[in-house]
PDB file of C-alpha atoms and ligand atoms in Angstrom:
ATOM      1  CA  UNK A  16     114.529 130.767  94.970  1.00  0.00           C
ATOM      2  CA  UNK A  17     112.566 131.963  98.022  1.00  0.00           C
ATOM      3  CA  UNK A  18     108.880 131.762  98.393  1.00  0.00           C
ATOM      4  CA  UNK A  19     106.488 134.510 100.134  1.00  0.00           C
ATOM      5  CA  UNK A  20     104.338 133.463 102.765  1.00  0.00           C
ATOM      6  CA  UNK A  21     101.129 134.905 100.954  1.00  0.00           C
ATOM      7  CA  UNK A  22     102.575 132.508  97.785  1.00  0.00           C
ATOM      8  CA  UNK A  23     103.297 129.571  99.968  1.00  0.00           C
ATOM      9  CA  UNK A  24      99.715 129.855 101.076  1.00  0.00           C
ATOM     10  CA  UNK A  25      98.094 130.161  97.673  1.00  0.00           C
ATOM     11  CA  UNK A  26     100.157 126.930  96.564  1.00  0.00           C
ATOM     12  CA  UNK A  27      99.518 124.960  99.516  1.00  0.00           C
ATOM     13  CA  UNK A  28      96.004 125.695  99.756  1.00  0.00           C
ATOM     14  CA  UNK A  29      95.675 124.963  95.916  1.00  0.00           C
ATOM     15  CA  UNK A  30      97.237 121.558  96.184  1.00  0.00           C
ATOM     16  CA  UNK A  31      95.456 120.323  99.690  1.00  0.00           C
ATOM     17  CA  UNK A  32      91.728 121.353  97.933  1.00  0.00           C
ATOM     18  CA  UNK A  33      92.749 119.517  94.501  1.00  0.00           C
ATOM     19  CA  UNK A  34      94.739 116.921  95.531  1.00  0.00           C
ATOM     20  CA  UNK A  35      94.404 116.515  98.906  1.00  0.00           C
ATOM     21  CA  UNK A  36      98.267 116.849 100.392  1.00  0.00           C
ATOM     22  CA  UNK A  37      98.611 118.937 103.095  1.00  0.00           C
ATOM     23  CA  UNK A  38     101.942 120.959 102.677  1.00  0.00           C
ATOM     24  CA  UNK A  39     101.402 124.061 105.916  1.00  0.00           C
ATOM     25  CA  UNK A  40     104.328 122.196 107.543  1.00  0.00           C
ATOM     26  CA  UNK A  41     106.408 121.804 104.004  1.00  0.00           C
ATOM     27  CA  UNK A  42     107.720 124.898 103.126  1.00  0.00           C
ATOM     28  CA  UNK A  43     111.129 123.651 102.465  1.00  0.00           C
ATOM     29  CA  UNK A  44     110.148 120.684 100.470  1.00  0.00           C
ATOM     30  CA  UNK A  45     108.336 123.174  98.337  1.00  0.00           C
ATOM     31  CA  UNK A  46     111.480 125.380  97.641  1.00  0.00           C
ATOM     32  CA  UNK A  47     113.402 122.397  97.481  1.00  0.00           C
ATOM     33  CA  UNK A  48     111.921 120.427  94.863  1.00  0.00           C
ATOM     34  CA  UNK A  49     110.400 123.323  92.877  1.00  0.00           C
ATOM     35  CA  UNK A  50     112.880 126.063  92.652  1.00  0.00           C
ATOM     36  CA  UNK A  51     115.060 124.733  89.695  1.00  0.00           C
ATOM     37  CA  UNK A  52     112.055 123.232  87.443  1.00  0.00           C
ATOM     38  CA  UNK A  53     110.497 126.930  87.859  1.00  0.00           C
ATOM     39  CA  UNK A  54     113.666 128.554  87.007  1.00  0.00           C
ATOM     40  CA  UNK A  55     114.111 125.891  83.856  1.00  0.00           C
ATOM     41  CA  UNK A  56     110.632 126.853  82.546  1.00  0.00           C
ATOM     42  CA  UNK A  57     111.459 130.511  82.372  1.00  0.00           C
ATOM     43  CA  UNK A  58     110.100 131.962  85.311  1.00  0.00           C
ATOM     44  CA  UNK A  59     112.192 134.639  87.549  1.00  0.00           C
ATOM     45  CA  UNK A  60     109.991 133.756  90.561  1.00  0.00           C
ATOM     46  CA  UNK A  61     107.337 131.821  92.766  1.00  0.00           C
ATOM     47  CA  UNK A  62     105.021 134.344  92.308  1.00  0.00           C
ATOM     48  CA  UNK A  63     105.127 134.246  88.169  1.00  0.00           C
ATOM     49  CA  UNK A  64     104.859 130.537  88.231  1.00  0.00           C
ATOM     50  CA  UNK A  65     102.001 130.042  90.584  1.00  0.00           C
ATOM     51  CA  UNK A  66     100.202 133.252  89.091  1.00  0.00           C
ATOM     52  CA  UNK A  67     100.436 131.401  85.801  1.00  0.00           C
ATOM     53  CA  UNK A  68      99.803 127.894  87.190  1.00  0.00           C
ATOM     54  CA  UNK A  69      96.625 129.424  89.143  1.00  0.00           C
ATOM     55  CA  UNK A  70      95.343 130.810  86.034  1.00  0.00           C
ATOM     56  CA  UNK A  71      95.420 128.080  83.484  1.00  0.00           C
ATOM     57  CA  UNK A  72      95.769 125.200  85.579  1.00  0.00           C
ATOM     58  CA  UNK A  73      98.764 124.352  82.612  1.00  0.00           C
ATOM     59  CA  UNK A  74      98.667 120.650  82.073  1.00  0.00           C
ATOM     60  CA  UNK A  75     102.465 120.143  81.599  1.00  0.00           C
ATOM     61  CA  UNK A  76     103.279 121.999  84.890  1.00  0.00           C
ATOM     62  CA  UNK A  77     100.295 120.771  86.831  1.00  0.00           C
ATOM     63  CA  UNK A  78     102.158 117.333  85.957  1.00  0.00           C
ATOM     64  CA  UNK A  79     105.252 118.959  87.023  1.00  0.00           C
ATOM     65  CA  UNK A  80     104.042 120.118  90.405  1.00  0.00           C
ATOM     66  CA  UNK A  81     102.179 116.661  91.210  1.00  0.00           C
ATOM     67  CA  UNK A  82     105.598 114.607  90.115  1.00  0.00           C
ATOM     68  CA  UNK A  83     108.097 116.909  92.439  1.00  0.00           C
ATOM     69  CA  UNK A  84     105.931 117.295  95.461  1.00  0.00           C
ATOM     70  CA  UNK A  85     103.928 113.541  96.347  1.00  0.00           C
ATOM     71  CA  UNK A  86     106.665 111.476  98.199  1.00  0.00           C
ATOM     72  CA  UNK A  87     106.431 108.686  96.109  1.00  0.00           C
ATOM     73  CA  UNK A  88     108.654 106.024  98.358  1.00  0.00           C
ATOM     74  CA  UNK A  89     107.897 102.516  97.796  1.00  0.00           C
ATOM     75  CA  UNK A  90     109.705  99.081  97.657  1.00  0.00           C
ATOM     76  CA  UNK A  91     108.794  95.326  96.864  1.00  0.00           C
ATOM     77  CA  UNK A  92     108.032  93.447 100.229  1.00  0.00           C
ATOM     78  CA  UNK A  93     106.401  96.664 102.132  1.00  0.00           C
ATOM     79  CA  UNK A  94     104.786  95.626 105.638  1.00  0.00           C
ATOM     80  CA  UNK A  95     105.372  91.682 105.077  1.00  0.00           C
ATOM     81  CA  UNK A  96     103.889  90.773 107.589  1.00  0.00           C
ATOM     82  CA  UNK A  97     100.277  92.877 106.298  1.00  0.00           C
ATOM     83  CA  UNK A  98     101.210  90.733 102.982  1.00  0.00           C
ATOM     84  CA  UNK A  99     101.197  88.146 104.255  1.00  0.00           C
ATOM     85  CA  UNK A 100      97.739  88.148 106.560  1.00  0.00           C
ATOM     86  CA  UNK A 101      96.465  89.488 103.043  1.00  0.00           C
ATOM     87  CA  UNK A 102      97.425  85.536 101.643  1.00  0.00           C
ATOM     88  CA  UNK A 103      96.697  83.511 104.687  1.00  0.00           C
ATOM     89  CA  UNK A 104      93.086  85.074 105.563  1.00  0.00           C
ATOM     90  CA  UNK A 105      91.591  87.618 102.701  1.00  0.00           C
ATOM     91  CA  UNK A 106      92.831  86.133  99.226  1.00  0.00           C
ATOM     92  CA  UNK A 107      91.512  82.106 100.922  1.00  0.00           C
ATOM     93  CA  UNK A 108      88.141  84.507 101.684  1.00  0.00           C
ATOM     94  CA  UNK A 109      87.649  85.905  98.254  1.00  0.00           C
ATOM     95  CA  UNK A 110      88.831  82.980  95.860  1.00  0.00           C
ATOM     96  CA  UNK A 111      86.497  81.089  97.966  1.00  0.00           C
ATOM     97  CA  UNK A 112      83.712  83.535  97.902  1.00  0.00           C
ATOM     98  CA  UNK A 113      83.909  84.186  93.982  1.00  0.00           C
ATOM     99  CA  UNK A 114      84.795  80.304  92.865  1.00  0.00           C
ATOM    100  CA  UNK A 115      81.903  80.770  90.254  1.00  0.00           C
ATOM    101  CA  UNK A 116      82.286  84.071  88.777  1.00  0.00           C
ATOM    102  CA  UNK A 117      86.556  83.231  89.157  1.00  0.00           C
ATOM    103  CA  UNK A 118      86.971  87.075  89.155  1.00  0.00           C
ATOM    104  CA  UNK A 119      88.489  89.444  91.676  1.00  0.00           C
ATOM    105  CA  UNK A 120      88.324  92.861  92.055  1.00  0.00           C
ATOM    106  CA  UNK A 121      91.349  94.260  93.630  1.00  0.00           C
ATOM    107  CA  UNK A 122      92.706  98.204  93.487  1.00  0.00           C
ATOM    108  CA  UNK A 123      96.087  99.869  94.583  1.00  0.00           C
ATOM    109  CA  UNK A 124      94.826 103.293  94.974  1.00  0.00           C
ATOM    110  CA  UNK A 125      98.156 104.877  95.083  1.00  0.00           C
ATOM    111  CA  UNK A 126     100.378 102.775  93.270  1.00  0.00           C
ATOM    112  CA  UNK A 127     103.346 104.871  92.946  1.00  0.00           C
ATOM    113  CA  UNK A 128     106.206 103.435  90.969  1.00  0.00           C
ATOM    114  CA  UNK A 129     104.169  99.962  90.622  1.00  0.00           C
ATOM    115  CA  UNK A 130     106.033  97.611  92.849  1.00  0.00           C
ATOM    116  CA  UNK A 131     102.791  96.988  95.154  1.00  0.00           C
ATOM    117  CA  UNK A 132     100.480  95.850  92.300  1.00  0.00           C
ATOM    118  CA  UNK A 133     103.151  93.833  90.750  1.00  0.00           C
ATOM    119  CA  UNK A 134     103.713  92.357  94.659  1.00  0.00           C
ATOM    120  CA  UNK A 135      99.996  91.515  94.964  1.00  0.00           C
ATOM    121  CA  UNK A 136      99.816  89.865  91.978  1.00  0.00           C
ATOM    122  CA  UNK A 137     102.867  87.599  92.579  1.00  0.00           C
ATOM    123  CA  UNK A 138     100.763  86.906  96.009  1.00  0.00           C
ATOM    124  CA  UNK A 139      97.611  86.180  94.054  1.00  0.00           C
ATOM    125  CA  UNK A 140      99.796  84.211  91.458  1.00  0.00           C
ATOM    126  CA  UNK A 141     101.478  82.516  94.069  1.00  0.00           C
ATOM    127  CA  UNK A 142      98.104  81.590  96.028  1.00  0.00           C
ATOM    128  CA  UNK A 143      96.428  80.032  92.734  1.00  0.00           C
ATOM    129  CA  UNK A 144      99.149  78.104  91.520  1.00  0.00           C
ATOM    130  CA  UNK A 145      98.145  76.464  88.592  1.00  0.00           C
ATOM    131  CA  UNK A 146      94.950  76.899  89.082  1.00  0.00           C
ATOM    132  CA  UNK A 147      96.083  80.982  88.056  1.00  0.00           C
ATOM    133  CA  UNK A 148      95.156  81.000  84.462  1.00  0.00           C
ATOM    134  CA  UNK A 149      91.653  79.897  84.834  1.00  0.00           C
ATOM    135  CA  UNK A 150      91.152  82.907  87.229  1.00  0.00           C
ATOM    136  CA  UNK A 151      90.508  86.791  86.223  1.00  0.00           C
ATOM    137  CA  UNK A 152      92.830  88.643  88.902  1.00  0.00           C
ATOM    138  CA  UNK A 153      93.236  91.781  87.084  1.00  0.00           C
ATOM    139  CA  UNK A 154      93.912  94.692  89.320  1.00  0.00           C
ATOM    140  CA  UNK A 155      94.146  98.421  89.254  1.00  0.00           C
ATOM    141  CA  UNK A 156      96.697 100.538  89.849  1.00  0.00           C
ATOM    142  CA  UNK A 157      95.992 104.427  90.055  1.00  0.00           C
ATOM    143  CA  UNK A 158      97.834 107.284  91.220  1.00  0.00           C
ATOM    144  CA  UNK A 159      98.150 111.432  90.373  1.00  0.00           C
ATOM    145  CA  UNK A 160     102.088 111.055  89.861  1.00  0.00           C
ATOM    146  CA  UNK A 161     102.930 110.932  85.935  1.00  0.00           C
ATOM    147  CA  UNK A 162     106.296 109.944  86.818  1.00  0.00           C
ATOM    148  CA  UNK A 163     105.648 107.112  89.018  1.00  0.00           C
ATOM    149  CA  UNK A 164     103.038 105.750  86.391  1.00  0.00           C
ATOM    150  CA  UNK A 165     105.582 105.927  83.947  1.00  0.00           C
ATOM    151  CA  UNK A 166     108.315 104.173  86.220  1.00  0.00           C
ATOM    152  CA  UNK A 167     105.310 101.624  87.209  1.00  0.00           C
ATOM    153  CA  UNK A 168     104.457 100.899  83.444  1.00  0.00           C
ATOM    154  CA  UNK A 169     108.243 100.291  82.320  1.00  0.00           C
ATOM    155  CA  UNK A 170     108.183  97.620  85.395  1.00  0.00           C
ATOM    156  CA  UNK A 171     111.966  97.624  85.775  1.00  0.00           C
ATOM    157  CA  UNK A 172     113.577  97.458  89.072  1.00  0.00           C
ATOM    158  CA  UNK A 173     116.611  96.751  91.594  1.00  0.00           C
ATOM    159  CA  UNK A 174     115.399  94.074  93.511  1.00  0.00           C
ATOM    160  CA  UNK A 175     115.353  94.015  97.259  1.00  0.00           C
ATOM    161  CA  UNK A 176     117.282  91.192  98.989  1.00  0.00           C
ATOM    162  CA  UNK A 177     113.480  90.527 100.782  1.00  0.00           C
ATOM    163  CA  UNK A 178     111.627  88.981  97.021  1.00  0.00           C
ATOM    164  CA  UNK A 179     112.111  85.003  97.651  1.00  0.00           C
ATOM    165  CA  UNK A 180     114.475  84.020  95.239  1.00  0.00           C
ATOM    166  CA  UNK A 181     111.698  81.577  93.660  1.00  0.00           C
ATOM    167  CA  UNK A 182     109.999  84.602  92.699  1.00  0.00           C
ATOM    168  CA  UNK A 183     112.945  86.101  91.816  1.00  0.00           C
ATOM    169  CA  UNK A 184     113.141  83.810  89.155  1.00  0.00           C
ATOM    170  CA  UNK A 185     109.412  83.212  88.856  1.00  0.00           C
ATOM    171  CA  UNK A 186     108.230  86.633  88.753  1.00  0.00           C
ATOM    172  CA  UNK A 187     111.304  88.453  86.649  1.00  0.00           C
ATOM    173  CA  UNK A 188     113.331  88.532  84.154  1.00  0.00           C
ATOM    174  CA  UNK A 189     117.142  89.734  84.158  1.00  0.00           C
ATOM    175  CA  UNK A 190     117.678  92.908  82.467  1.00  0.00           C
ATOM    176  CA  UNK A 191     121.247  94.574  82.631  1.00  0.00           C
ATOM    177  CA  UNK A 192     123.492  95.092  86.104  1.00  0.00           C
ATOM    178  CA  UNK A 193     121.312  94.699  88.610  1.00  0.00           C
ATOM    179  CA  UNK A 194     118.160  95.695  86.749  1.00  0.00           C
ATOM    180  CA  UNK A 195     115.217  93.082  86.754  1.00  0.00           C
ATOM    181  CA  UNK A 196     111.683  93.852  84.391  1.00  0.00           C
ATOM    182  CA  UNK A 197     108.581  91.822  85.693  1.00  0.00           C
ATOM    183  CA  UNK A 198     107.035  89.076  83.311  1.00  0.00           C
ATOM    184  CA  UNK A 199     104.497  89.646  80.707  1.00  0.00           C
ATOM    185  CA  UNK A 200     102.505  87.837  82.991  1.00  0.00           C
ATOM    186  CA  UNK A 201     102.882  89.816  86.131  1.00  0.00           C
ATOM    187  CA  UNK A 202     102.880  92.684  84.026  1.00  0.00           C
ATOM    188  CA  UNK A 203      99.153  92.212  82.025  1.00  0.00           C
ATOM    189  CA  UNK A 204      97.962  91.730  85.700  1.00  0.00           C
ATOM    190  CA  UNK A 205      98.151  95.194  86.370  1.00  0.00           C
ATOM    191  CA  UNK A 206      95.928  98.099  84.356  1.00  0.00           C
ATOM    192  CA  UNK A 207      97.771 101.394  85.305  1.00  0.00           C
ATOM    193  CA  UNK A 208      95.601 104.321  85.153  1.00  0.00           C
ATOM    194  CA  UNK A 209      96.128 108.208  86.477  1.00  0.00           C
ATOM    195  CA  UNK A 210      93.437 108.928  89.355  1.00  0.00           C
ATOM    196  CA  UNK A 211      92.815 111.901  91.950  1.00  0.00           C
ATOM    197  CA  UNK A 212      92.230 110.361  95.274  1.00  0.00           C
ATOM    198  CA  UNK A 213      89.913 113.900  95.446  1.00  0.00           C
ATOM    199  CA  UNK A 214      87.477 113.002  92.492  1.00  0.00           C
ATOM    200  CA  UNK A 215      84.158 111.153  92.956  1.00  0.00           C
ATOM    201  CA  UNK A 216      85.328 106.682  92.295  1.00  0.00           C
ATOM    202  CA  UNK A 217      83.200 105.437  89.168  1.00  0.00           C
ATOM    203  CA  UNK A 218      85.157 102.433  88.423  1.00  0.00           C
ATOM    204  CA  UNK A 219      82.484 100.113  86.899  1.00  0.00           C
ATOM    205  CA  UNK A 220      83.331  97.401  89.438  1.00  0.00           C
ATOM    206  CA  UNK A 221      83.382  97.512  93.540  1.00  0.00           C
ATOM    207  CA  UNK A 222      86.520  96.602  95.050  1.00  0.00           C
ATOM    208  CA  UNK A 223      87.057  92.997  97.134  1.00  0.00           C
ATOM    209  CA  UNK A 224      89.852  94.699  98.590  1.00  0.00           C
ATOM    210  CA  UNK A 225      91.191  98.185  98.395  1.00  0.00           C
ATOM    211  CA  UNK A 226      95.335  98.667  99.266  1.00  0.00           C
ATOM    212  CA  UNK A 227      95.342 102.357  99.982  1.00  0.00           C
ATOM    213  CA  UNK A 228      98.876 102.005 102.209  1.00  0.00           C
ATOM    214  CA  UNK A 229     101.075 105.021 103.179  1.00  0.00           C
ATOM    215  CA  UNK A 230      99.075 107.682 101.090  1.00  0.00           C
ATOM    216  CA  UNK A 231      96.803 109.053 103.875  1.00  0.00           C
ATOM    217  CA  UNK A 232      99.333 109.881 106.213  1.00  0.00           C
ATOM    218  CA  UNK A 233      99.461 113.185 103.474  1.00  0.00           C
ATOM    219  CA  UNK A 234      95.825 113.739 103.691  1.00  0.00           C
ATOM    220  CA  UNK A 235      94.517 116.678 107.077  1.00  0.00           C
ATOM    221  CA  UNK A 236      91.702 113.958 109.229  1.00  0.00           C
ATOM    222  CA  UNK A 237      88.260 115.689 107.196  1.00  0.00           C
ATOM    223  CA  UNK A 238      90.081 114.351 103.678  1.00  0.00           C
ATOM    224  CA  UNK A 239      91.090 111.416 104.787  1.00  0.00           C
ATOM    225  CA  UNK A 240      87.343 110.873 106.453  1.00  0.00           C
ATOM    226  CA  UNK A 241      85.943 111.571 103.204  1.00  0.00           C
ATOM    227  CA  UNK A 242      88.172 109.673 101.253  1.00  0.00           C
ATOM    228  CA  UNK A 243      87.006 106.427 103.640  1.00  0.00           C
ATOM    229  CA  UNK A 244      83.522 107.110 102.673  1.00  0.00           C
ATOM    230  CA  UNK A 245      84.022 107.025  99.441  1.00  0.00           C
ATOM    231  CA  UNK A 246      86.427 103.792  99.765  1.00  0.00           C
ATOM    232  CA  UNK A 247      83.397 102.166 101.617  1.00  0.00           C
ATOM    233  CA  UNK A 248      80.543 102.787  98.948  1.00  0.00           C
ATOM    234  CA  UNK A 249      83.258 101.732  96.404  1.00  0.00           C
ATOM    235  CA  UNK A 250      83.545  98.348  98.811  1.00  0.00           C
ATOM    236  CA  UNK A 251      81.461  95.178  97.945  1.00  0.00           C
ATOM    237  CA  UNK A 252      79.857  93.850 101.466  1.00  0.00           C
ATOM    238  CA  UNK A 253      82.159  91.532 103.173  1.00  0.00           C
ATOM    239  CA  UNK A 254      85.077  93.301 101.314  1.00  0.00           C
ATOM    240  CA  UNK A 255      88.563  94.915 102.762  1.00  0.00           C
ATOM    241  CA  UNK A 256      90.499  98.287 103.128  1.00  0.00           C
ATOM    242  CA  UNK A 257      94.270  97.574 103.759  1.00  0.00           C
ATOM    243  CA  UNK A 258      96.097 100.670 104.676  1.00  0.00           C
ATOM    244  CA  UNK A 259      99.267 100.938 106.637  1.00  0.00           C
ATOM    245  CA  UNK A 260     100.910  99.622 109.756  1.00  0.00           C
ATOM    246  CA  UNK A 261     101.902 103.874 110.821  1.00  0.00           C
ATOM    247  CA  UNK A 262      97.926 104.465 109.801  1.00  0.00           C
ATOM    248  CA  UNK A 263      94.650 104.143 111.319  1.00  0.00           C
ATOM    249  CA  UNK A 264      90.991 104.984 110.597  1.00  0.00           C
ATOM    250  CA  UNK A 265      89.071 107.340 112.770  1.00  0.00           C
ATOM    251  CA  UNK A 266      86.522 105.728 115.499  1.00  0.00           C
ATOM    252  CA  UNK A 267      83.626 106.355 112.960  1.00  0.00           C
ATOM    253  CA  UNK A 268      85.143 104.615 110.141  1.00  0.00           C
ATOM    254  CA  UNK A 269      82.205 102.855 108.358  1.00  0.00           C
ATOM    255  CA  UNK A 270      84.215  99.777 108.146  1.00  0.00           C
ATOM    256  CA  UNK A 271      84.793  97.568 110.693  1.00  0.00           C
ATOM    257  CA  UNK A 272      88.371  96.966 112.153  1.00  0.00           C
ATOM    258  CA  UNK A 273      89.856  93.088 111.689  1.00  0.00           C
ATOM    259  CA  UNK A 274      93.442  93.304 112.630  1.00  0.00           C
ATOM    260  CA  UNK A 275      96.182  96.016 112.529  1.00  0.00           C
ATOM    261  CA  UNK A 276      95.728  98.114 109.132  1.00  0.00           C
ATOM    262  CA  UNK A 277      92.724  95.515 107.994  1.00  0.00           C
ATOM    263  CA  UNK A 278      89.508  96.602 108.028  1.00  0.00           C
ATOM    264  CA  UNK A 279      86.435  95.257 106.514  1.00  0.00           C
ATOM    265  CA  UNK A 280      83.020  96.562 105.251  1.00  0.00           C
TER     266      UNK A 280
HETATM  267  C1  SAM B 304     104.377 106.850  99.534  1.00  0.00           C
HETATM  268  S1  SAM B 304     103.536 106.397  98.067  1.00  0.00           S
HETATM  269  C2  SAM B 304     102.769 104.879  98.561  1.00  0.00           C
HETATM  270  C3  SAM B 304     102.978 103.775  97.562  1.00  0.00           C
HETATM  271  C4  SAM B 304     102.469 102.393  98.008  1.00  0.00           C
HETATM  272  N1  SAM B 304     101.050 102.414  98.214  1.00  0.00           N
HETATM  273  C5  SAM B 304     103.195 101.908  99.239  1.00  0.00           C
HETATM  274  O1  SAM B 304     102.586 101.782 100.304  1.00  0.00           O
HETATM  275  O2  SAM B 304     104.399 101.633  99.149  1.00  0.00           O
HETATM  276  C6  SAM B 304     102.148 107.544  98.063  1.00  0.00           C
HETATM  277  C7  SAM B 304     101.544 107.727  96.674  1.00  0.00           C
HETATM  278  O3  SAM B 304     100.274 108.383  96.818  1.00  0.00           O
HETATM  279  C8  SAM B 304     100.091 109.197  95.671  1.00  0.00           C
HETATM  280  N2  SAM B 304      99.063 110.220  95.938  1.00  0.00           N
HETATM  281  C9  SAM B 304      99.128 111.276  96.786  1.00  0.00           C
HETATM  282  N3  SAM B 304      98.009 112.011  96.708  1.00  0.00           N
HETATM  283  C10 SAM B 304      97.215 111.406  95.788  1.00  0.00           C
HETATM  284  C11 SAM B 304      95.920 111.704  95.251  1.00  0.00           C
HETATM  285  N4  SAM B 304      95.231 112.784  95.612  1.00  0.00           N
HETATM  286  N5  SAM B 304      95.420 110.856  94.334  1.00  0.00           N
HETATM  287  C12 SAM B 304      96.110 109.764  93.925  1.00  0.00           C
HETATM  288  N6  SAM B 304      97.327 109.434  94.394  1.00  0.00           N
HETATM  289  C13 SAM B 304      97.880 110.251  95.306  1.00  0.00           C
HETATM  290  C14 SAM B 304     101.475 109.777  95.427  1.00  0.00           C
HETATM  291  O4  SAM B 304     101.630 110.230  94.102  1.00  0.00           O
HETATM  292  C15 SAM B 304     102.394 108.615  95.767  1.00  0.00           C
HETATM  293  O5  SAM B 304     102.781 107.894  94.628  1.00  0.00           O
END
């Protein structure tokens, strides 16, 4: 299926001011990943399906368009080396600076398929020891991809020869082949919930630390800008943004910049 450039524009356009992705320099991804799930819901072109889209603003094919075009790529162990500043210098910070209210407030804001929530948590598990259960680390997870929510709640995976094989064992259990689910534990750490990166945050709790890793690099400069602001008033004082290592925040970022991909309100 081809697509017109007046179509291409209307989608694109549609997608950047709702959700933020900026697709001028994806035509082919578009055509790629779109053409047969428009042809299996009856339409004959691009044109029918975004007239139609446009209009209603369809839930089951607004679904459909978010799951085929956000690049949802994600694996356990992402940016170790970020992981692992996050344990030696920001979880000692905040289980120090919350040993009376033992609660931390901790988001994934774009989660994808759920492997860096359920990695955080083995961190914060891992960090606490036994001291774990006494502690509320609940986190959450958001993101604007059905299908990756879905994958994420299921928590079932092919591990990555990177997980320690303590947590492994610790932090899984064996399904079937080479299929591993999380634990209940690791699992009830997490509270998956859908969430546009675009819409005002209202979460009843600011954030110690907000992940936000590999999802801005799809975001033009003004969104991503805006999307900082928000992150910062969403930010207790003292608390962190963690993006990526291929990221950065623009010179008048709010927040103030700690180390590579750590910055801090
Ligand atoms: C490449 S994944 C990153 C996953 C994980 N944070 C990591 O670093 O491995 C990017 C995720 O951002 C999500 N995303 C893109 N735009 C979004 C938006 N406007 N609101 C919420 N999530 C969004 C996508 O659905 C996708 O799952």
């Amino acid at each position: 299926m081809t697509i017109s450039d007046a179509d291409f524009h209307r989608l694109a356009s549609f997608v950047q001011q709702n959700y933020g992705i900026n697709l001028t320099q994806k035509r082919q991804l578009i055509t790629g990943r779109l053409s047969t799930p428009v042809k299996q819901l009856g339409y004959a072109s691009f044109s029918d399906f975004i007239n139609h889209l446009l209009k209603t603003k369809d839930e089951k094919e607004m679904s459909l368009l978010l799951n085929k075009l956000t690049t949802n790529y994600t694996f356990f162990m992402r940016e170790k080396e970020h992981l692992d500043h996050f344990r030696t210098h920001i979880i000692p910070e905040i289980v120090q600076r919350h040993q009376r209210d033992k609660t931390l407030a901790i988001w994934s804001a774009g989660c994808s398929s759920g492997e860096e929530p359920y990695n955080i948590t083995m961190y914060l598990f891992d960090y606490l020891g036994s001291q774990a259960s006494q502690w509320d680390t609940q986190l959450l997870a958001t993101d604007i991809s059905e299908q990756a929510m879905a994958t994420a709640q299921r928590g079932i995976y092919e591990l990555p020869d990177t997980i320690p094989p303590e947590w492994k064992k610790k932090y899984f259990i064996h399904e079937q082949g080479s299929n591993y689910r999380v634990t209940p534990a690791v699992r009830n750490n997490v509270i998956f919930r859908p969430f546009n990166l675009m819409d005002p945050i209202r979460f009843r709790r600011k954030f110690d630390v907000i992940f936000c890793r590999n999802v801005m690099i799809y975001f033009d400069q003004p969104t991503k800008d805006a999307l900082v602001r928000r992150f910062y008033d969403a930010t207790v004082p003292g608390g962190y943004l963690l993006i990526s290592y291929s990221e950065n925040l623009s010179q008048n970022s709010p927040y103030r910049r700690i180390t590579t991909a750590t910055f801090q309100k």
